[in-house]
Coordinates of C-alpha atoms in Angstrom, one line a residue:
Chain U
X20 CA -46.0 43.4 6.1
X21 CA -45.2 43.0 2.3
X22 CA -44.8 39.6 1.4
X23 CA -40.9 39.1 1.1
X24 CA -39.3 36.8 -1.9
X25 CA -37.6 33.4 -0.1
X26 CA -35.8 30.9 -1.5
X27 CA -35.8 27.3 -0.6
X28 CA -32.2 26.2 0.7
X29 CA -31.9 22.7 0.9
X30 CA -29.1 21.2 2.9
X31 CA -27.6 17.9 3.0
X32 CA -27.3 17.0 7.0
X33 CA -25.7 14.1 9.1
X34 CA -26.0 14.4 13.1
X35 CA -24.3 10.9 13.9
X36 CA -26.1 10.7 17.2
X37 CA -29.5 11.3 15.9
X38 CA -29.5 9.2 12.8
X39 CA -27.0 6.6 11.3
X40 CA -27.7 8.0 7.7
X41 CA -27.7 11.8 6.3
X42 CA -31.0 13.3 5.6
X43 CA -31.8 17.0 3.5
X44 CA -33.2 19.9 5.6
X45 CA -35.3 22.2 3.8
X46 CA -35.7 25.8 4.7
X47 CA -37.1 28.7 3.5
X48 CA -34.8 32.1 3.7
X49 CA -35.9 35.6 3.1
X50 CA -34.1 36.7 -0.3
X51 CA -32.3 39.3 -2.0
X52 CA -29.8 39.9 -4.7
X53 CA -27.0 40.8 -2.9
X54 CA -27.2 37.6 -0.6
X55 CA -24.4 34.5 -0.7
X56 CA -25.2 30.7 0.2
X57 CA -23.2 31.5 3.2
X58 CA -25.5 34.1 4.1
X59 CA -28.7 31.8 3.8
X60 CA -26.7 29.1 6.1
X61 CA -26.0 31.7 8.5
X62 CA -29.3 33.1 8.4
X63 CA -30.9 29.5 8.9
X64 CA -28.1 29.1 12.0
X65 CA -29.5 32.4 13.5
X66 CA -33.1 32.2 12.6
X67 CA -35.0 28.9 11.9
X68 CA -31.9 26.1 13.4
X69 CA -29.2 26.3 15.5
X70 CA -28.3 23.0 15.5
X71 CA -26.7 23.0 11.5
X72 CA -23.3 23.1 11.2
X73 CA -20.9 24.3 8.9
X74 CA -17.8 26.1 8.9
X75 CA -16.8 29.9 7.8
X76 CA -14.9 32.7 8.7
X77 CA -13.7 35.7 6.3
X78 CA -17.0 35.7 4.3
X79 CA -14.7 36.8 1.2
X80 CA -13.0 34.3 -0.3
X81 CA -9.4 34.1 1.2
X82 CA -9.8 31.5 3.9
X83 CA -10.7 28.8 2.1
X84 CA -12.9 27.3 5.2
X85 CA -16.7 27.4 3.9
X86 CA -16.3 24.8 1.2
X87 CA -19.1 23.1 0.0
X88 CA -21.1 21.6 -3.1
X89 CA -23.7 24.0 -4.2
X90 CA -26.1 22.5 -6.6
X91 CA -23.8 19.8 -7.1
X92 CA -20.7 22.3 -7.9
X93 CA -17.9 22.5 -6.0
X94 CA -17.7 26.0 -4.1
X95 CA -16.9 28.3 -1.8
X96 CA -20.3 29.3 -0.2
X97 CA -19.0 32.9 0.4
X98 CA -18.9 33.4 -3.2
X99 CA -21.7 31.7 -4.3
X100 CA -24.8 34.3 -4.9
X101 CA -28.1 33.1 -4.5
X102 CA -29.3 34.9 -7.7
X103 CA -26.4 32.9 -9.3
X104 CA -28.9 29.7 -9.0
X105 CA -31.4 28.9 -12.1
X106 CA -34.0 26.9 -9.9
X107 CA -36.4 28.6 -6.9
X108 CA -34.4 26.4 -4.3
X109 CA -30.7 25.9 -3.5
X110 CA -29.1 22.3 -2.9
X111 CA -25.9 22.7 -0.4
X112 CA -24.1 19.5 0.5
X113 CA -20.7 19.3 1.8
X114 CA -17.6 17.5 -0.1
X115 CA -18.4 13.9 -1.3
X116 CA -14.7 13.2 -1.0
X117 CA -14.2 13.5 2.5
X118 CA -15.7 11.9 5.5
X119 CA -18.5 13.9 7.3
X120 CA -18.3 14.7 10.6
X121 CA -21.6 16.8 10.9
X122 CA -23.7 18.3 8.5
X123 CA -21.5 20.3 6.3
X124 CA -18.6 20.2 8.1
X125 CA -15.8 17.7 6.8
X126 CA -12.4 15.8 8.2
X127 CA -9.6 17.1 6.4
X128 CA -7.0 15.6 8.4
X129 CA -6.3 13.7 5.3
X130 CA -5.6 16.7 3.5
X131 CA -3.5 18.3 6.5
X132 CA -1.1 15.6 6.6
X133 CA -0.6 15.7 2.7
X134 CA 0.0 19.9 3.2
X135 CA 2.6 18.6 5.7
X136 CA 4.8 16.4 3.9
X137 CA 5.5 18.6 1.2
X138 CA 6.8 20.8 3.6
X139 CA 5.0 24.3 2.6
X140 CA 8.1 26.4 4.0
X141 CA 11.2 27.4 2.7
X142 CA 14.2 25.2 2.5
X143 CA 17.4 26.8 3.1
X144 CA 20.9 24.9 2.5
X145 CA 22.0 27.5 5.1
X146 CA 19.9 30.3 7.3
X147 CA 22.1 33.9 6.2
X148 CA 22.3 35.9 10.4
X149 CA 19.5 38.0 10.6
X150 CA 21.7 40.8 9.9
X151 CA 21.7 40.6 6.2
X152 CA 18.2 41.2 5.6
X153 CA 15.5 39.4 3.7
X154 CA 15.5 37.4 1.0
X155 CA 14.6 39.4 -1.8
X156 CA 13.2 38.6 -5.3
X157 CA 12.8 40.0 -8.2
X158 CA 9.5 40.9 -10.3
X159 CA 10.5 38.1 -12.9
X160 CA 11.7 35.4 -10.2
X161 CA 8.3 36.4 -8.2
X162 CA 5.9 35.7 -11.4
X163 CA 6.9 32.1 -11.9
X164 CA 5.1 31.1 -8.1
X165 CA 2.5 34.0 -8.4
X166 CA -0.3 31.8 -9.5
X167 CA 0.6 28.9 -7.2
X168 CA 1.1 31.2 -4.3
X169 CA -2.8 32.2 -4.7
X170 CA -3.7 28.5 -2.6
X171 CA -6.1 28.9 -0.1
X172 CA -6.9 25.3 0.7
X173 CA -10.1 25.1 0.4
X174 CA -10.2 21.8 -0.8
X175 CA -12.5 22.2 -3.7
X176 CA -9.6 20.6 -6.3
X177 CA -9.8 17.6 -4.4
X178 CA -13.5 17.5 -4.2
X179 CA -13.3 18.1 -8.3
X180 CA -10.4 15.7 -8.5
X181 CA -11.8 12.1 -9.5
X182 CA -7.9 10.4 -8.6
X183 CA -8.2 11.7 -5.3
X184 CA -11.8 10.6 -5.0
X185 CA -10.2 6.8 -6.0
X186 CA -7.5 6.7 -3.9
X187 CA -7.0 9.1 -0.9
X188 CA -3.2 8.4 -0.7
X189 CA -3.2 10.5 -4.0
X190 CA -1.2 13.4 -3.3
X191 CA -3.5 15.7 -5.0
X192 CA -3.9 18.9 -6.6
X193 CA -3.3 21.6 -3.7
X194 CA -0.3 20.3 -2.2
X195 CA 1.0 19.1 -5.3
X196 CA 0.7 22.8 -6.7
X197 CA 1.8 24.3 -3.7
X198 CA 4.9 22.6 -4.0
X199 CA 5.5 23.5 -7.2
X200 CA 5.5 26.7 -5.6
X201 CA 8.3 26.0 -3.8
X202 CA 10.5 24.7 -6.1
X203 CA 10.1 27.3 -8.6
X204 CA 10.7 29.8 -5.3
X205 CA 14.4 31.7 -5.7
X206 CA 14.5 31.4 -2.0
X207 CA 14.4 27.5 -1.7
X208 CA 16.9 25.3 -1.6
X209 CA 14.9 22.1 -1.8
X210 CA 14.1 21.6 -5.2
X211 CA 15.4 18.1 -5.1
X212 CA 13.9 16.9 -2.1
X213 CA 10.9 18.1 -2.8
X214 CA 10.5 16.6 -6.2
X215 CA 11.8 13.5 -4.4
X216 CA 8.8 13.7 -2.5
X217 CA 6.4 14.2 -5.2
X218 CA 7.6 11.7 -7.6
X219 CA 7.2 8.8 -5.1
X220 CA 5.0 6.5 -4.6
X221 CA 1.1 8.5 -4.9
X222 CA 2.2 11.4 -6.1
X223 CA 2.3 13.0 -9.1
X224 CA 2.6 9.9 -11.6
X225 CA -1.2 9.0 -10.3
X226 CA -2.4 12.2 -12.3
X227 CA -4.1 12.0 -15.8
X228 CA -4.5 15.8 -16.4
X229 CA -8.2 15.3 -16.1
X230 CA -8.1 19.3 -15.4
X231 CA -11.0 20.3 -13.2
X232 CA -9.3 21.2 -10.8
X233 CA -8.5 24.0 -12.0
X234 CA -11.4 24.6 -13.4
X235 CA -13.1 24.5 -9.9
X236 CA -10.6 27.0 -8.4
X237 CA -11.6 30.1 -6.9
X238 CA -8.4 31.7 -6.9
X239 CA -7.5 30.8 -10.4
X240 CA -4.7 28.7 -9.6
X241 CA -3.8 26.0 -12.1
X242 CA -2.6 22.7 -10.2
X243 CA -3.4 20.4 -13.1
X244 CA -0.3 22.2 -15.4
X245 CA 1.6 22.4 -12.4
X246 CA 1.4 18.9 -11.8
X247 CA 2.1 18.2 -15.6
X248 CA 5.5 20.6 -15.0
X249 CA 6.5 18.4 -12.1
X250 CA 6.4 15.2 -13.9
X251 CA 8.6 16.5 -16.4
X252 CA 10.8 18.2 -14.0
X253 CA 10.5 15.2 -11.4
X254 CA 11.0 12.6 -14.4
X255 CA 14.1 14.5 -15.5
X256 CA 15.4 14.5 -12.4
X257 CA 14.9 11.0 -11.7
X258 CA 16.7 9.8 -15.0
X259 CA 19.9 11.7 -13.9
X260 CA 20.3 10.0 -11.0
X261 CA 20.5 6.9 -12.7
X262 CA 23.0 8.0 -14.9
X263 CA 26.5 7.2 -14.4
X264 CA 27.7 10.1 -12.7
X265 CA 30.5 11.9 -14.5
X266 CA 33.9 12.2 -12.3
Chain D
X142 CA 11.9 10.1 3.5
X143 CA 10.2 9.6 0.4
X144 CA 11.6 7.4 -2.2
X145 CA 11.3 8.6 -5.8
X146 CA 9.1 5.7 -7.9
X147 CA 11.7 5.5 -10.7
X148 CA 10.1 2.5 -12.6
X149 CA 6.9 5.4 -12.7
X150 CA 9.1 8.0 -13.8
X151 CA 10.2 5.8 -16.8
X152 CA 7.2 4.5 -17.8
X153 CA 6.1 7.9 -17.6
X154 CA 8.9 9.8 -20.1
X155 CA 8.2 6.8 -22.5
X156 CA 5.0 7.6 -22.7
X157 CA 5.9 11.1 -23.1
X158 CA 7.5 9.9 -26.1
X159 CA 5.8 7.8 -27.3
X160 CA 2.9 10.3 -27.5
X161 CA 4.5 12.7 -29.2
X162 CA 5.8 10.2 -31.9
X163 CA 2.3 9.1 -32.8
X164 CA 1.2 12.6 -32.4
X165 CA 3.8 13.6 -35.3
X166 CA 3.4 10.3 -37.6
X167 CA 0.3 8.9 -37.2
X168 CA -2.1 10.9 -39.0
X169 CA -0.2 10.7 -41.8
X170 CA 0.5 6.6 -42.1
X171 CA -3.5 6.6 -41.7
X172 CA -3.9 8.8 -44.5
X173 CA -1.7 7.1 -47.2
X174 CA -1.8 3.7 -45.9
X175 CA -5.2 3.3 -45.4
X176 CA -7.4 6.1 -46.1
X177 CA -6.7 7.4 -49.0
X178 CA -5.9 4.3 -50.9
X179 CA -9.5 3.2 -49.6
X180 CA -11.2 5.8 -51.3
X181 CA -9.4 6.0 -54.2
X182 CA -7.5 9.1 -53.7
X183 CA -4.2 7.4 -54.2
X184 CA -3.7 4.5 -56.5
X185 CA -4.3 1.0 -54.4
X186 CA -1.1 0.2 -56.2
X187 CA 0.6 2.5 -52.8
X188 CA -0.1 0.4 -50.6
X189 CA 0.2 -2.7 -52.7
X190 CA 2.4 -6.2 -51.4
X191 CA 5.5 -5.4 -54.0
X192 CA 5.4 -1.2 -53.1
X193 CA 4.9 -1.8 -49.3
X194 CA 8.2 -4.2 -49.3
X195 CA 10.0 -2.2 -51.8
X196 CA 9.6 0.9 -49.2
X197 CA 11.0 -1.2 -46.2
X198 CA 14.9 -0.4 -46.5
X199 CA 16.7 -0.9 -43.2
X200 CA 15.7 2.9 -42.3
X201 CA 12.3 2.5 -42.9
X202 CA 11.9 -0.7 -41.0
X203 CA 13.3 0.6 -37.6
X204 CA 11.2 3.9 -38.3
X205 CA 8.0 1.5 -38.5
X206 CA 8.9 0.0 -35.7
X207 CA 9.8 3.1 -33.4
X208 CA 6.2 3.7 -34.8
X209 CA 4.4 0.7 -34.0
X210 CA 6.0 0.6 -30.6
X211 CA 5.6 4.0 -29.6
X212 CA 1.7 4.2 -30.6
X213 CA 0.7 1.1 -28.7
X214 CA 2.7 1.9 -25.9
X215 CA 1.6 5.3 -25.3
X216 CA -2.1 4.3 -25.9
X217 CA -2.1 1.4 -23.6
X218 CA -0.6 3.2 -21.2
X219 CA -3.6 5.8 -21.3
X220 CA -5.8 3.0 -21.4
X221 CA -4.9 1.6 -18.1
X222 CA -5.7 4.8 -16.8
X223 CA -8.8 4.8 -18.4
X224 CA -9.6 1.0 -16.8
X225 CA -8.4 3.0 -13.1
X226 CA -11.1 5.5 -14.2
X227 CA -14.2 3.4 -14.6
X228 CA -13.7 1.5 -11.3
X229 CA -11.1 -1.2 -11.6
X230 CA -8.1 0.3 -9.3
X231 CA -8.5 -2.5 -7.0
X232 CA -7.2 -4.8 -10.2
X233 CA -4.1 -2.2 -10.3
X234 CA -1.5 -5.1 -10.6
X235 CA -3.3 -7.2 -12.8
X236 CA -3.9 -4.4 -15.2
X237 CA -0.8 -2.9 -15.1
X238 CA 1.1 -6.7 -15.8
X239 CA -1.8 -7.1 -19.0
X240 CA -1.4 -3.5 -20.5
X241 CA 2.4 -3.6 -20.1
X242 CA 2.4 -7.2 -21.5
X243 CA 0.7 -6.5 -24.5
X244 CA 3.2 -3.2 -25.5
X245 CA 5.6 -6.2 -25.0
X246 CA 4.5 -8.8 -27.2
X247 CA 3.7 -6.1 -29.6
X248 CA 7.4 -4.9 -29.8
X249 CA 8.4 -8.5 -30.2
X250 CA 5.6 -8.9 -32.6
X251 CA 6.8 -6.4 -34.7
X252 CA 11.0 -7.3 -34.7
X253 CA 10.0 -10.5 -35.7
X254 CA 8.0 -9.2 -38.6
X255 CA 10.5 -7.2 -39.6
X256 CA 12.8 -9.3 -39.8
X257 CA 11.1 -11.6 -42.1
X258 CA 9.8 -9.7 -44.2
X259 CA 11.8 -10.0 -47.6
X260 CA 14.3 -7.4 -48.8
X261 CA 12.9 -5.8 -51.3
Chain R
X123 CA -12.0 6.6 14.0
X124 CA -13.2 6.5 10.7
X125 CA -16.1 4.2 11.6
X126 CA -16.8 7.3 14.6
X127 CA -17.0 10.0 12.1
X128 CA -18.6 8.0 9.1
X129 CA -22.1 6.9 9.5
X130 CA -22.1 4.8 5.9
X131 CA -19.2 3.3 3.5
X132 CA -18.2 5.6 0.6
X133 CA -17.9 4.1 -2.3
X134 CA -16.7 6.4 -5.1
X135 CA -17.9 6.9 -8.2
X136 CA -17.6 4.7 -11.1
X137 CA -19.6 7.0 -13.4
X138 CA -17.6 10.3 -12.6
X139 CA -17.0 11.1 -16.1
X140 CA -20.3 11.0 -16.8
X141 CA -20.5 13.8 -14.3
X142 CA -20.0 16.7 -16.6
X143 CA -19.1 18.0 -20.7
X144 CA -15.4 18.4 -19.2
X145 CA -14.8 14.9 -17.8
X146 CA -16.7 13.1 -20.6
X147 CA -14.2 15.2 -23.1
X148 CA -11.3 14.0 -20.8
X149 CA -12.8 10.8 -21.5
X150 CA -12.9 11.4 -25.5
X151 CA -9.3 12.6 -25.4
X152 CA -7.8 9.4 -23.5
X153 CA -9.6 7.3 -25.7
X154 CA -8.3 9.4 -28.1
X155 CA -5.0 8.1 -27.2
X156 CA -5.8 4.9 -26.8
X157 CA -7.5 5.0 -30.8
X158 CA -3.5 5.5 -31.8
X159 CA -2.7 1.9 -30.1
X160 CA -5.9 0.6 -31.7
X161 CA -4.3 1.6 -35.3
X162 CA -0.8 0.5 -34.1
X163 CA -2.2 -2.7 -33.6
X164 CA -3.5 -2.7 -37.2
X165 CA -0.2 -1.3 -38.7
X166 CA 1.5 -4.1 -36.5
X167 CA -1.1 -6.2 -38.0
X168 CA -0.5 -5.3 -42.1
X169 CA 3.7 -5.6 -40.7
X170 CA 3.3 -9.6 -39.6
X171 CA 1.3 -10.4 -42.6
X172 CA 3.8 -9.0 -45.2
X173 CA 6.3 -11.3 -43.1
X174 CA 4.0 -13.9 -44.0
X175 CA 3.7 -13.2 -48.3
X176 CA 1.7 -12.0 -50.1
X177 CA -1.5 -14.1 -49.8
X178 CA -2.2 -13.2 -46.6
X179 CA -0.7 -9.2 -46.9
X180 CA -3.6 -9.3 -49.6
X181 CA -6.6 -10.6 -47.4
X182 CA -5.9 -8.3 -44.8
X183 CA -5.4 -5.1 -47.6
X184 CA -8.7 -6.4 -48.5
X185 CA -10.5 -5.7 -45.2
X186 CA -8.7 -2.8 -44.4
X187 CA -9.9 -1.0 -47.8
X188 CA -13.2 -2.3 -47.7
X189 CA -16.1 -0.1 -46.6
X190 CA -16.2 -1.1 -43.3
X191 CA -12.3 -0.6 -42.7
X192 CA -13.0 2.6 -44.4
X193 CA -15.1 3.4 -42.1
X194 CA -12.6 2.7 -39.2
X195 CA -9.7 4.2 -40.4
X196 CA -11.6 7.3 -40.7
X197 CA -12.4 7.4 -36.9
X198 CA -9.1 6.7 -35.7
X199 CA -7.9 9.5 -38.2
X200 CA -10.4 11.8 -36.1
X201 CA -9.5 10.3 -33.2
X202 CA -5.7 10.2 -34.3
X203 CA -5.9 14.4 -35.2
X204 CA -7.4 14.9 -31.9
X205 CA -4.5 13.1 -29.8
X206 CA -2.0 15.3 -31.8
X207 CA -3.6 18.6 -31.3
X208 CA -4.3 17.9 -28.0
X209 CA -0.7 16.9 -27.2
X210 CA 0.9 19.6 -28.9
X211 CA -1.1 21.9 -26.7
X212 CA -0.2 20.1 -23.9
X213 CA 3.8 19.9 -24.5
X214 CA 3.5 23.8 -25.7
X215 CA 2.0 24.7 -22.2
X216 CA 4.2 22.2 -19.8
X217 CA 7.6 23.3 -22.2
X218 CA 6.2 26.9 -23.2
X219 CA 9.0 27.4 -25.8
X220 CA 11.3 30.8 -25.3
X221 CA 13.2 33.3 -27.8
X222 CA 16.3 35.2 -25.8
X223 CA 14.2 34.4 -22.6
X224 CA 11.0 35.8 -23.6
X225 CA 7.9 33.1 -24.0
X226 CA 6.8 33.0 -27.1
X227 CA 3.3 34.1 -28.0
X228 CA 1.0 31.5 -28.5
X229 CA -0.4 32.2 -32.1
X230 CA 3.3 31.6 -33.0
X231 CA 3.3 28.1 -30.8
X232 CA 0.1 27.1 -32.6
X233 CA 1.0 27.6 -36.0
X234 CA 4.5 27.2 -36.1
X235 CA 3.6 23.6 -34.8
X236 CA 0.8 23.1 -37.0
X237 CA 3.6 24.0 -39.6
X238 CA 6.6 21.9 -38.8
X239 CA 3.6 18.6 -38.1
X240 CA 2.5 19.1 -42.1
X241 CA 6.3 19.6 -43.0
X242 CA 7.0 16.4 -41.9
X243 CA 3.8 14.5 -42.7
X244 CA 4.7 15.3 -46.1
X245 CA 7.9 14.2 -45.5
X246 CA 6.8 10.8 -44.3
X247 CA 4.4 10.6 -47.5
X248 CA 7.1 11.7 -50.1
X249 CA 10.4 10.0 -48.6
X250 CA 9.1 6.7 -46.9
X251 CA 6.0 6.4 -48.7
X252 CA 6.9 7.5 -51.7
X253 CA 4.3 9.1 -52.7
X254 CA 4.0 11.4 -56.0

């Protein structure tokens, strides 16, 4: 058999019942140019260890579940070639900013709660009967939360996010764009709740427009403007209700 | 339900303002007060004891001062930031009271001044 | 449960910004900002000691224009430039100005900015400096 090209994939591991601290794996995976991180990990799953763990499912970009840092980048690994990488081996290690439960796979329980109190639905004043339809938009009201609406949480602005990396209570880049979303959304009716939310205590004020989140972004969504937009609309906001309100 | 931070939102627009006031001015108090004099570009005389006090009608004075205030505020306010950045969040409270006592002696700093100085 | 799913304490970085070109130049630009307090405190400065005559206006001028205050004046100026681009930029993108409800392109932003910020510097050095 002709000798194939490998590559050296070198994973980051942590098996809490077989050793207190995390130790690198190395492995050697049969290479071509078509292949994805995600590939190698599954192929090393398959082939050469069952026991490392990481998580995927669509394999193209859209669920937002195979996170990880590859050569210290933050990525998705289903969108990270092999052929993209300069050196003969590949460093994968999952996010620094969240606890590890095993290997590759992270707790993002802190990042579930902070999707949950920004309440990603809509908010209606009043439901309209079933009756009348849908709510519909049009092109220019659907353009202002097209970007934001591109959110896959996948967690890599918070792994790029040095705030959140300080302070966990930070609301952080996703939800905070996400519910940007919603407010700029012709179909809500929460605008002021929702900036309520956001301009408390750990939320937007915390951010310094250090930017890479959405420079890590693989859907090209851009939380650090949108976070800058909801200061000023949250700020705004904020000094009305102080002012004397006219009778 | 959360409670919007309103002393954050108002140190916040400050600094909004204040940024874009020493964003506008400034370059250009550098340049004639200090640069250009300095390299002989403009006559020393510019920035001279009798020309800087003949300059400070009442107009002038509060516009130095909006000045003053504005570019200290906005840049300690980024500078507490910078102090959260390289590892001293735990010392949030006595960083915020320093950076937000020095834009206040400052301001009082510079009233006082003003006031003093001579009319032209 | 943290302690069941952690095997060691994070600590996070102190040296993030370190980390890559775009944090240390988020780095540059805050201390950017924070070069406009230093020369607020040095305008603040030249204020108090014309409050206090002309003896000690006139040892401070002397520093100030000496080689070495030279030399320091002419960093915050970078330093000074780099805050006002970069804010511009930043208020043009958060408030992205609008004609009859159409943005306007950003060329326009840019140098119509650029434009109104040198209309009124010379306005500053003709009316309260009095220069020329």
């Amino acid at each position: 058999m002709a000798s194939q090209k490998t590559i050296k994939i070198r994973v980051k591991r942590y098996i809490p019942e077989k050793a207190e601290e995390p130790f690198y794996s190395e492995y050697d995976v049969p290479y071509s140019e078509d292949m994805v991180v995600l590939d190698a990990l599954n192929y090393i799953k398959d082939n050469l260890d069952g026991s490392l763990s990481f998580r995927w499912s669509c394999r193209m970009g859209v669920c937002g579940s195979c996170s990880a840092n590859v050569d210290g980048k933050p990525k998705l690994t289903c969108s990270s070639f092999l052929k993209e990488s300069k050196g003969d081996s590949i460093l994968v290690e999952p996010l620094s900013h969240f606890r590890t439960i095993k290997d590759l796979v992270v707790e993002i329980d802190v990042f579930v709660k902070k999707l949950k109190s920004i309440k990603p639905w809509i908010i209606r004043n009043e439901e309209k009967p079933i009756a009348d339809g849908e709510y519909l938009q049009t092109p220019e009201q659907r353009d202002l939360i097209k970007q934001t609406s591109m959110c896959i949480n996948c967690m890599l602005c918070y792994e790029a996010c040095p705030v959140f990396d300080m302070d966990n209570d930070f609301i952080g880049p996703a939800a905070a764009a996400i519910s940007y979303r919603s407010v700029m959304d012709s179909r809500d009716d929460g605008a002021k709740e929702r900036l309520d939310i956001l301009t408390s205590k750990h939320g937007v004020w915390d951010c310094t427009y250090i930017g890479e989140c959405s420079v890590v972004c693989p859907k090209a969504v851009d939380p650090a403007l949108a976070i800058q937009k909801l200061k000023a609309m949250g700020g705004i906001s904020i000094i009305k209700s102080l002012l004397p309100k006219k009778k | 339900m959360a409670e919007p931070d309103k002393l954050e939102a108002v140190l916040w627009l400050t600094f909004t303002l204040g940024g874009f006031i020493a964003a506008l001015f400034i370059p250009v108090i550098i340049v004639i007060n200090n640069l250009a004099p300095g390299i002989g570009a403009l006559s020393q005389e510019i920035v001279s004891y009798d020309s800087m006090l003949a300059r400070l009608g009442p107009l002038a004075r509060i516009f130095f001062l909006i000045v003053v205030v504005a570019s200290i505020y906005h840049g300690m306010h980024r500078f507490k930031f910078v102090l959260f950045d390289i590892g001293l969040l735990k010392f949030k409270t006595p960083i915020y009271v320093l950076t937000y006592a020095i834009i206040v002696i400052s301001a009082m700093i510079a009233i006082y001044s003003l006031i003093l100085i001579p009319n032209p | 449960m943290d302690k069941e799913v952690r095997s060691y304490e994070y600590k996070p970085s102190k040296t993030w910004w370190l980390g890559n070109r775009r944090y240390a130049l988020y780095m540059v630009r805050e201390l950017s900002g924070f070069a406009v307090a230093v020369y607020g405190f040095i305008f603040l400065a030249q204020l108090f000691t014309l409050s206090q005559g002309p003896l000690a206006y006139d040892a401070l001028l002397g520093v100030l224009l000496s080689p070495a205050g030279i030399l320091l004046s002419t960093i915050l100026l970078v330093f000074a430039i780099f805050h006002s681009l970069t804010w511009f930029d930043l208020t043009a993108k958060v408030q992205p100005p609008s004609m009859k409800g159409k943005p306007v392109p950003r060329k326009i932003v840019v140098t119509g900015t650029i434009i109104i910020w040198l209309f009124i510097s010379y306005f500053v050095a003709v009316f309260i400096f009095r220069v020329g």
